[in-house]
GROMACS .gro file of C-alpha atoms in nm:
model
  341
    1UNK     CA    1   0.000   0.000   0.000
    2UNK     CA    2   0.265   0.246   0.097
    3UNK     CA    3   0.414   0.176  -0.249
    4UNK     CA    4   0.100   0.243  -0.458
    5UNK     CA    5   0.080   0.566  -0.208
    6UNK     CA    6   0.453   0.684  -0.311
    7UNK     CA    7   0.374   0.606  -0.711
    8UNK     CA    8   0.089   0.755  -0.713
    9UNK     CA    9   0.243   1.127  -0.564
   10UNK     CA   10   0.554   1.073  -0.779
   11UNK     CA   11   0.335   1.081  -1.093
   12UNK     CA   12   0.134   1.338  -0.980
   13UNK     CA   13   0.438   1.592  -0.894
   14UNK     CA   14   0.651   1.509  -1.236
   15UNK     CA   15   0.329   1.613  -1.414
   16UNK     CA   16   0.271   1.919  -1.238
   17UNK     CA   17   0.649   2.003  -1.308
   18UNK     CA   18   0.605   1.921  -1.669
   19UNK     CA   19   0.279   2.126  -1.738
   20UNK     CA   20   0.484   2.410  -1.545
   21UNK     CA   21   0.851   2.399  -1.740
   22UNK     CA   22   0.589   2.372  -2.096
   23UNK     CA   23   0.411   2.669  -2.035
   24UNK     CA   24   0.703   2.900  -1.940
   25UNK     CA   25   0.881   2.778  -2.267
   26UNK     CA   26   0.591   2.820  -2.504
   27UNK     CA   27   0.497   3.160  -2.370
   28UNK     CA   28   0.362   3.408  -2.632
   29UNK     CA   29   0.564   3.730  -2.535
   30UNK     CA   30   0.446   3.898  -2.866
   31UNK     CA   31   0.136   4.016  -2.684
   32UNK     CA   32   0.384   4.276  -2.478
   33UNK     CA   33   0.447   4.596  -2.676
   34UNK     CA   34   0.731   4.817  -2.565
   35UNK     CA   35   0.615   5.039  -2.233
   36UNK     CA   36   0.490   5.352  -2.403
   37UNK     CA   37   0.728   5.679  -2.432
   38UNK     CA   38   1.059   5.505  -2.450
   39UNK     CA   39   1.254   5.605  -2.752
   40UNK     CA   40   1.488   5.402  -2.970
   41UNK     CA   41   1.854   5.544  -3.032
   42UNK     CA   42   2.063   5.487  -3.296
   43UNK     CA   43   2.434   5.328  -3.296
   44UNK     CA   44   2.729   5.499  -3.381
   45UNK     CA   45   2.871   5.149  -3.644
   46UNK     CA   46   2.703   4.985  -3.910
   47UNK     CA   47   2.740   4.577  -3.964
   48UNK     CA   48   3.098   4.469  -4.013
   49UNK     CA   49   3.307   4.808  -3.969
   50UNK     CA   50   3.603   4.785  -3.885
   51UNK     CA   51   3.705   4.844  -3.511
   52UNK     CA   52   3.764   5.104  -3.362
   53UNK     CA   53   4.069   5.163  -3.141
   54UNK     CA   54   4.137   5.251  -2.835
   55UNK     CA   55   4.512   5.251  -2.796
   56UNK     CA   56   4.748   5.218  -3.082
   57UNK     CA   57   5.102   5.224  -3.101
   58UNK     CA   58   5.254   5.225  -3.513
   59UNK     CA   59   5.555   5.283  -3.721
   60UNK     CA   60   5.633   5.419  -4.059
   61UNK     CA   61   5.926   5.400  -4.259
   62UNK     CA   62   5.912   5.638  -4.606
   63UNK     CA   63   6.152   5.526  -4.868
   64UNK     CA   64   6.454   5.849  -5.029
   65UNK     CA   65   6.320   6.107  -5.184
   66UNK     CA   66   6.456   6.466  -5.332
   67UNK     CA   67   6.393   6.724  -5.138
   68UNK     CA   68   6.468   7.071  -5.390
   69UNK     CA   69   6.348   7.428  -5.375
   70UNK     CA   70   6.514   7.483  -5.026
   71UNK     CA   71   6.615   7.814  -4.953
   72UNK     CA   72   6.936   7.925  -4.763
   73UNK     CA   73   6.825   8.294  -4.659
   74UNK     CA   74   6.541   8.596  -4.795
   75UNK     CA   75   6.879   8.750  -4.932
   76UNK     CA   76   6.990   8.389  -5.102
   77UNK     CA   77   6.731   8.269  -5.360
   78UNK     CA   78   6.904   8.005  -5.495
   79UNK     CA   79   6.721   7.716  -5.413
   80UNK     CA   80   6.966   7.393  -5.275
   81UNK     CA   81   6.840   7.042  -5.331
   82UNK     CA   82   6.914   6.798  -5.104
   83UNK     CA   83   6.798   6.385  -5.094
   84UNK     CA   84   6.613   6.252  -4.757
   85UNK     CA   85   6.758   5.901  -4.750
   86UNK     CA   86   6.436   5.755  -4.560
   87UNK     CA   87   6.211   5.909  -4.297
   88UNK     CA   88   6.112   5.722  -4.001
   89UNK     CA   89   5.755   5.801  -3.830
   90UNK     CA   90   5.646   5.683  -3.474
   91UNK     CA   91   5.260   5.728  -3.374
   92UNK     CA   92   5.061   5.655  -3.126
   93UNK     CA   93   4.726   5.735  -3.008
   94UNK     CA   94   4.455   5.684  -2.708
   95UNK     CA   95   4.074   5.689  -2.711
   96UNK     CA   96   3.909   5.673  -2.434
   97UNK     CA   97   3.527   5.676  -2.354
   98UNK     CA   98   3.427   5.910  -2.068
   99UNK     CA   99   3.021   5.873  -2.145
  100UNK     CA  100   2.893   5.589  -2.328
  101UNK     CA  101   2.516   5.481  -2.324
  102UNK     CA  102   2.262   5.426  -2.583
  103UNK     CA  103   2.190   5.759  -2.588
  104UNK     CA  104   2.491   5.905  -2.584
  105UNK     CA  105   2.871   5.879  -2.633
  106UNK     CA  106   3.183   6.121  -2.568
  107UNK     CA  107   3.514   6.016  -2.576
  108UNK     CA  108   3.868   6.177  -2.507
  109UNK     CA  109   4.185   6.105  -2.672
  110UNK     CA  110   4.541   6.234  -2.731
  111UNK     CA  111   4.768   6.162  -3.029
  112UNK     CA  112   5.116   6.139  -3.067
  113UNK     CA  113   5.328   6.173  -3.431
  114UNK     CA  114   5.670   6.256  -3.511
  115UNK     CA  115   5.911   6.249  -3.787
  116UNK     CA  116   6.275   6.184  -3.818
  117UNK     CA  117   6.441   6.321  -4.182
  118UNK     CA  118   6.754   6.169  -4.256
  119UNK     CA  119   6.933   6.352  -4.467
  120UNK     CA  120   7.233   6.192  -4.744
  121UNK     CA  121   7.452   6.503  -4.627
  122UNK     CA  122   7.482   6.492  -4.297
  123UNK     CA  123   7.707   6.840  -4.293
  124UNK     CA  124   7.519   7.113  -4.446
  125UNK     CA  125   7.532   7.483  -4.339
  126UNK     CA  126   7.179   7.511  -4.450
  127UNK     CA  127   6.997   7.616  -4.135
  128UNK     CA  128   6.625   7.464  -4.195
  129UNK     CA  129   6.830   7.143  -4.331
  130UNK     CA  130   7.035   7.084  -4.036
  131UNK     CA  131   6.747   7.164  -3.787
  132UNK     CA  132   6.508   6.894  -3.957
  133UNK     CA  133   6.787   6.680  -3.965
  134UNK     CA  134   6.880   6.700  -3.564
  135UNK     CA  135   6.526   6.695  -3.466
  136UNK     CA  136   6.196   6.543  -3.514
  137UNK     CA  137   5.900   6.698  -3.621
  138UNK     CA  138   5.635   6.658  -3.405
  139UNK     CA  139   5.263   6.693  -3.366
  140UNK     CA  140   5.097   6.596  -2.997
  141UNK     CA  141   4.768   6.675  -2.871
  142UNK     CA  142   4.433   6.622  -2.765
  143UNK     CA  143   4.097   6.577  -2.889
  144UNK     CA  144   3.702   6.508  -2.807
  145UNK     CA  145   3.491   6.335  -3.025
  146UNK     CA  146   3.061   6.341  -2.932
  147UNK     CA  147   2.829   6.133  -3.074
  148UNK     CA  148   2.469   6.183  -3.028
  149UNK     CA  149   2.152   6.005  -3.151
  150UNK     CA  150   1.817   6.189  -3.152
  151UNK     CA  151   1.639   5.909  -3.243
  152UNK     CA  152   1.642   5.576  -3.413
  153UNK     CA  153   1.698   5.706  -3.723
  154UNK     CA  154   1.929   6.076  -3.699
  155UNK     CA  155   2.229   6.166  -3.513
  156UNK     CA  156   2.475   6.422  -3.473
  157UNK     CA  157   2.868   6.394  -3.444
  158UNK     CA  158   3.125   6.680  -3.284
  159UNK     CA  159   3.472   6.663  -3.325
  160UNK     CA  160   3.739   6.891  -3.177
  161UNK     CA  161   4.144   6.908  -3.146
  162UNK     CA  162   4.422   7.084  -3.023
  163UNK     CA  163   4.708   7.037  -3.116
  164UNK     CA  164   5.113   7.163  -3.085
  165UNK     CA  165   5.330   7.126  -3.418
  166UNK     CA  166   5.702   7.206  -3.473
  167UNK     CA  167   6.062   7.132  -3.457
  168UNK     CA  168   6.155   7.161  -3.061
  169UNK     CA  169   6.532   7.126  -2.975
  170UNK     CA  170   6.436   7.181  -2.585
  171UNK     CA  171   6.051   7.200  -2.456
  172UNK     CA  172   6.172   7.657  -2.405
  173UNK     CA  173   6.129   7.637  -2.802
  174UNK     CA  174   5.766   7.500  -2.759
  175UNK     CA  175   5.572   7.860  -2.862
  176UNK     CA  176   5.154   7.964  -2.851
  177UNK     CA  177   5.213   7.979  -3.195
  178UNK     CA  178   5.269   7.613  -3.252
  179UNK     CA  179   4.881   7.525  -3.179
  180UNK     CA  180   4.611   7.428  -3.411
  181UNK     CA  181   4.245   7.408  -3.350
  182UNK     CA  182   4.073   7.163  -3.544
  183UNK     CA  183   3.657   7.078  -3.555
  184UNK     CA  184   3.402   6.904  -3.728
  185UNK     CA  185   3.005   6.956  -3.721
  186UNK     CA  186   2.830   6.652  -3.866
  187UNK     CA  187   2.448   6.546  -3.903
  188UNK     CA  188   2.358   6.207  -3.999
  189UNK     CA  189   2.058   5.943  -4.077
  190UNK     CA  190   2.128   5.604  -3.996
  191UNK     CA  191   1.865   5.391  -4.254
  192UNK     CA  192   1.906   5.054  -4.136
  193UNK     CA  193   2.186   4.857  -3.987
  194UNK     CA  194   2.379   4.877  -4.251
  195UNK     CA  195   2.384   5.218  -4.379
  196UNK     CA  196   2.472   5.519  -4.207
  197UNK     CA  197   2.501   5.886  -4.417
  198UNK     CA  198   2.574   6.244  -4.289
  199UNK     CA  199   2.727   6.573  -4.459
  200UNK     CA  200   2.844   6.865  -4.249
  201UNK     CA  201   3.179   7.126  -4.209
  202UNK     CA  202   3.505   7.086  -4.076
  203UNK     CA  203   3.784   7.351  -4.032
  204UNK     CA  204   4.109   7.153  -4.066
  205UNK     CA  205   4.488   7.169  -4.126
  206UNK     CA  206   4.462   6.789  -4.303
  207UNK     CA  207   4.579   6.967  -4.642
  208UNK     CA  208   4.885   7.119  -4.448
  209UNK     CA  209   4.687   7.461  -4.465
  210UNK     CA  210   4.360   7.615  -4.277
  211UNK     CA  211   4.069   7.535  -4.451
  212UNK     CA  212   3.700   7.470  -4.419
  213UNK     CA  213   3.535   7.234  -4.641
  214UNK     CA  214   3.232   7.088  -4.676
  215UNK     CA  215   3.223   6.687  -4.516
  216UNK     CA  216   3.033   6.408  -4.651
  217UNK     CA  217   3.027   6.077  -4.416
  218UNK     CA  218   2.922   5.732  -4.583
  219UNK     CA  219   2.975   5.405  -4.386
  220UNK     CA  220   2.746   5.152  -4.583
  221UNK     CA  221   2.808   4.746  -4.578
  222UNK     CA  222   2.669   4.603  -4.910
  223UNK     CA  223   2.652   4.258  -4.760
  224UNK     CA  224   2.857   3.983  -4.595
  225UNK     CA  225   3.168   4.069  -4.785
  226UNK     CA  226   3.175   4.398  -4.899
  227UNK     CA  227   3.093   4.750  -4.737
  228UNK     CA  228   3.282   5.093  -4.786
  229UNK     CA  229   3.385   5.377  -4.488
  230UNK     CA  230   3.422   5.722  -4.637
  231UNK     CA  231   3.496   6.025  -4.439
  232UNK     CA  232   3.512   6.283  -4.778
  233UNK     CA  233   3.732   6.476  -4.824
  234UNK     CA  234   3.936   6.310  -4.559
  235UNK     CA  235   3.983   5.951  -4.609
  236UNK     CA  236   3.749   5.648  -4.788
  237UNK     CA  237   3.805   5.317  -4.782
  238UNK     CA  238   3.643   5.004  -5.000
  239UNK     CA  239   3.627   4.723  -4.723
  240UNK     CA  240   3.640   4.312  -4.803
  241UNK     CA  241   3.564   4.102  -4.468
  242UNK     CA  242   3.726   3.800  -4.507
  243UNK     CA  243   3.579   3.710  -4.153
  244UNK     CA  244   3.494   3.885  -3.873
  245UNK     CA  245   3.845   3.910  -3.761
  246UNK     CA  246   4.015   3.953  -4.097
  247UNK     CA  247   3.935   4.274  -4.341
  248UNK     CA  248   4.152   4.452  -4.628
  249UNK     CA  249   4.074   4.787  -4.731
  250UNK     CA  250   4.171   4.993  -5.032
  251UNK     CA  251   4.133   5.360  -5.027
  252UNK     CA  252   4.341   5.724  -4.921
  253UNK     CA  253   4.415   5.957  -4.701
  254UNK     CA  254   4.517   6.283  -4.637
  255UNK     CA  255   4.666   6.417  -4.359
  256UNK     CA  256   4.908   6.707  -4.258
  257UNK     CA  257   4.903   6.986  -3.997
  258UNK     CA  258   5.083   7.304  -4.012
  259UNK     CA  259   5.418   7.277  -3.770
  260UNK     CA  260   5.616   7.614  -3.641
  261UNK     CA  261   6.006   7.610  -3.622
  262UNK     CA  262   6.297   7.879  -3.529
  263UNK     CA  263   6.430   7.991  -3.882
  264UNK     CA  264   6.712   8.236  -3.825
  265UNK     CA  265   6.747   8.306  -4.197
  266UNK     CA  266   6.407   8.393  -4.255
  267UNK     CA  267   6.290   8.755  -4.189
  268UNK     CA  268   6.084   8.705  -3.893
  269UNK     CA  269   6.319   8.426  -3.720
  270UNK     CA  270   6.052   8.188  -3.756
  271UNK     CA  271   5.898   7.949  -3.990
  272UNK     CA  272   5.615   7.744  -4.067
  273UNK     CA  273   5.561   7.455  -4.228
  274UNK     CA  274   5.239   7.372  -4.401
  275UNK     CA  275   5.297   7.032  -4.472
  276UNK     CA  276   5.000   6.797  -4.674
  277UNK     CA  277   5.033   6.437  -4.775
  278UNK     CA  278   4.790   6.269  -4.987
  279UNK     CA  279   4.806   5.853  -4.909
  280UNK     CA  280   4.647   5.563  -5.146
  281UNK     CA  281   4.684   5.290  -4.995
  282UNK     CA  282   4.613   4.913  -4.895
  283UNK     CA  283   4.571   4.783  -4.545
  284UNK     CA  284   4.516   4.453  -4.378
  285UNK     CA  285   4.329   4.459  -3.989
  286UNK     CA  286   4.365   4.118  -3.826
  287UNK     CA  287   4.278   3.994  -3.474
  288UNK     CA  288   4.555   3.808  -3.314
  289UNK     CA  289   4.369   3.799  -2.982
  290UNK     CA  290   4.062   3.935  -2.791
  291UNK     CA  291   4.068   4.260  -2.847
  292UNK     CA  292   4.426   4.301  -2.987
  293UNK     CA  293   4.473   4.363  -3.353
  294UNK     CA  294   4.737   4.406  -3.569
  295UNK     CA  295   4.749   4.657  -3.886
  296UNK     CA  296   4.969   4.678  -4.192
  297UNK     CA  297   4.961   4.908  -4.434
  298UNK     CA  298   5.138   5.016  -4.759
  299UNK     CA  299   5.131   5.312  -5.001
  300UNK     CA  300   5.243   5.585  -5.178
  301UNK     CA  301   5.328   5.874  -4.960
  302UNK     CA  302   5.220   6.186  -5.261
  303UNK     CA  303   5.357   6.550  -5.158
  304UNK     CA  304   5.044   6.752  -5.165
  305UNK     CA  305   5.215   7.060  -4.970
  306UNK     CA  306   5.508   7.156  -4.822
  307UNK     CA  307   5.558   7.565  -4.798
  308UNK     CA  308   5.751   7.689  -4.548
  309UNK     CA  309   5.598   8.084  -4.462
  310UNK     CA  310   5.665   8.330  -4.315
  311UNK     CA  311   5.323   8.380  -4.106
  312UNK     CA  312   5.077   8.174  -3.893
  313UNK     CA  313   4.825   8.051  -4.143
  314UNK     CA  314   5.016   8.237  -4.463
  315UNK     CA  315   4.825   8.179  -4.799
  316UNK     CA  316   4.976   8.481  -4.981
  317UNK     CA  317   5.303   8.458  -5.202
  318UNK     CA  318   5.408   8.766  -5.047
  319UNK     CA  319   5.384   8.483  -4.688
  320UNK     CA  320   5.617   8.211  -4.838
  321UNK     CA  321   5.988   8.186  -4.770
  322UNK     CA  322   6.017   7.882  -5.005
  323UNK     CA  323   5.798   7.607  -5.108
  324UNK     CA  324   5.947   7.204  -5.208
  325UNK     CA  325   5.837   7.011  -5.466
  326UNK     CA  326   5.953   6.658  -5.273
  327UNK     CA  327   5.977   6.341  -5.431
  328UNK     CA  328   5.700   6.080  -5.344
  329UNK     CA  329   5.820   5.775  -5.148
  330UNK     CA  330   5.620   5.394  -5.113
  331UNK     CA  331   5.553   5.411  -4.753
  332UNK     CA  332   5.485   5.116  -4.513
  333UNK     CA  333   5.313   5.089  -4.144
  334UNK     CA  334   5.264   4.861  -3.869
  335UNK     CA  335   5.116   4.949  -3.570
  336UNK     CA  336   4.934   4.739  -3.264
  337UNK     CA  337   4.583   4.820  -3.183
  338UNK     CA  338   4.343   4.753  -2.877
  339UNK     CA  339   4.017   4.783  -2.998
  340UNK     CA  340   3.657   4.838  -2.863
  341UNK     CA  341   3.412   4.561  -2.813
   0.00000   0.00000   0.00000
């Protein structure tokens, strides 16, 4: 009897736990709607783009080049030519997020990029020469980036940087008139997923000189494969995923700033450099681990400015001291990257 009893309750309590774990499985939850008011934000990627980083360290090496049309004094116009045997490039830059929620995202970072000429004459008496050639030239600074959706379907992004160019022998040499400001206004619509398009203005020193110019952004992934980053007139990029942790892009870049230096030999005992560099190029992003990538790059490295003036900003003729018509070098880059989730 007191086995029949025990049966009978063991039955009865494995159906009453199977009618329970059924109906918590097969739940309809279609029948809840989202609680009313709450609005939908867009994201800041589309499907596939490549990551974004929050630390990376690189190097560049730039193969010779000529280097004519250098000046020795205002009283001296003969121009000297003189050959760069290679110039080596260090860079390194930090993102970090301060805010980041669905609603909205600011980040801080600070940037890091210098370059060493090495010249084939290593004894030259011309001034600018021998002052590129004993020091780097080298632009640091800081910058704020803001991205904010207004909905599920428009956003805004704000861009700002400050930043100190020049050749520095000692950190005395460092001068108020080594700083650029640098900003971008842009306002988007993000159509689905996979397509994200905004135009705006920036005021920039990419071309080596002040300008403001009219910005188109296009991030748009065609499908599994294939997608495309543009950032016009900055940079654009065709992308091919080979996975999720594999991509090669094709595509340019410019990029420059305008750097001050101590030129004796010029009338006001200063220069500045309004230096441009336009970049086609090929690179390959791969994941080695977690959030670690590695990047490698190679190009052409095409002189798109490089006047030395006499004033801050200078666009005149009557502003130049002398202006170089360098050779253009294959470039190549590696740098480290730790990326955002």
């Amino acid at each position: 009897m007191k086995k029949i009893i025990t049966l009978l309750l063991l039955a009865v309590s494995t159906g009453v736990y199977a009618q329970t774990d059924t109906t918590e499985v097969f739940e309809d939850y279609s029948q809840y709607a989202d609680p009313e008011g709450v609005t939908r934000f867009c994201t800041q990627k589309v499907l596939n783009q490549t990551p974004q980083r929050i630390i990376s360290i690189g190097y560049d090496y730039n193969a010779g080049f000529h280097m004519p049309g250098i000046r020795f004094s205002e009283s001296n116009t003969i121009p000297q030519e003189f050959h760069v045997n290679r110039v080596n490039m260090l860079r390194a830059q930090v993102n970090v997020p301060v805010i980041a929620t669905n609603k909205f995202i600011w980040q801080l970072g600070a940037n890091y990029w210098s370059s060493q000429f090495e010249f084939e004459n290593n004894k030259t008496n011309n001034p600018f020469v021998s002052s590129l050639q004993s020091n780097a030239l080298v632009s640091t600074g800081i910058n704020t980036t803001i991205f904010k959706p207004l909905n599920e379907r428009n956003f805004l992004i704000l861009q700002a940087s400050a930043d100190i160019n020049g050749v520095f022998p000692k950190l005395g040499d460092i001068d108020s008139k080594a700083l650029t400001l640098s900003a971008t206004g842009i306002y988007g619509w993000k159509t689905s997923e996979s397509n994200m398009i905004g135009t705006g203005i920036a005021r920039t020193y990419r071309a080596g000189r002040l300008i403001y110019v009219p910005v188109v952004l296009w991030n748009k992934t065609f499908n599994d494969r294939w997608g495309m980053e543009l950032l016009l007139p900055a940079k654009g990029f065709l992308r091919y995923n080979f996975s999720t942790s594999s991509m090669l892009q094709l595509g340019f870049e410019l990029e420059g700033n305008q750097f001050y230096t101590k030129l004796p030999q010029s009338k006001n005992g200063e220069g500045f450099i309004q230096r441009g560099e336009f970049k086609p190029r090929i690179m390959w992003d791969k994941k080695i681990t977690g959030f670690l990538w590695f990047n490698v790059q190679a190009g052409l490295r095409y002189n798109y400015r490089f006047d030395v003036m006499n004033k801050y900003d200078g666009k005149e003729d009557a502003d130049r001291f002398f202006t170089s018509p360098m050779g253009n070098p294959m470039y190549i880059n590696f740098s480290l990257n730790f990326v955002s989730p």
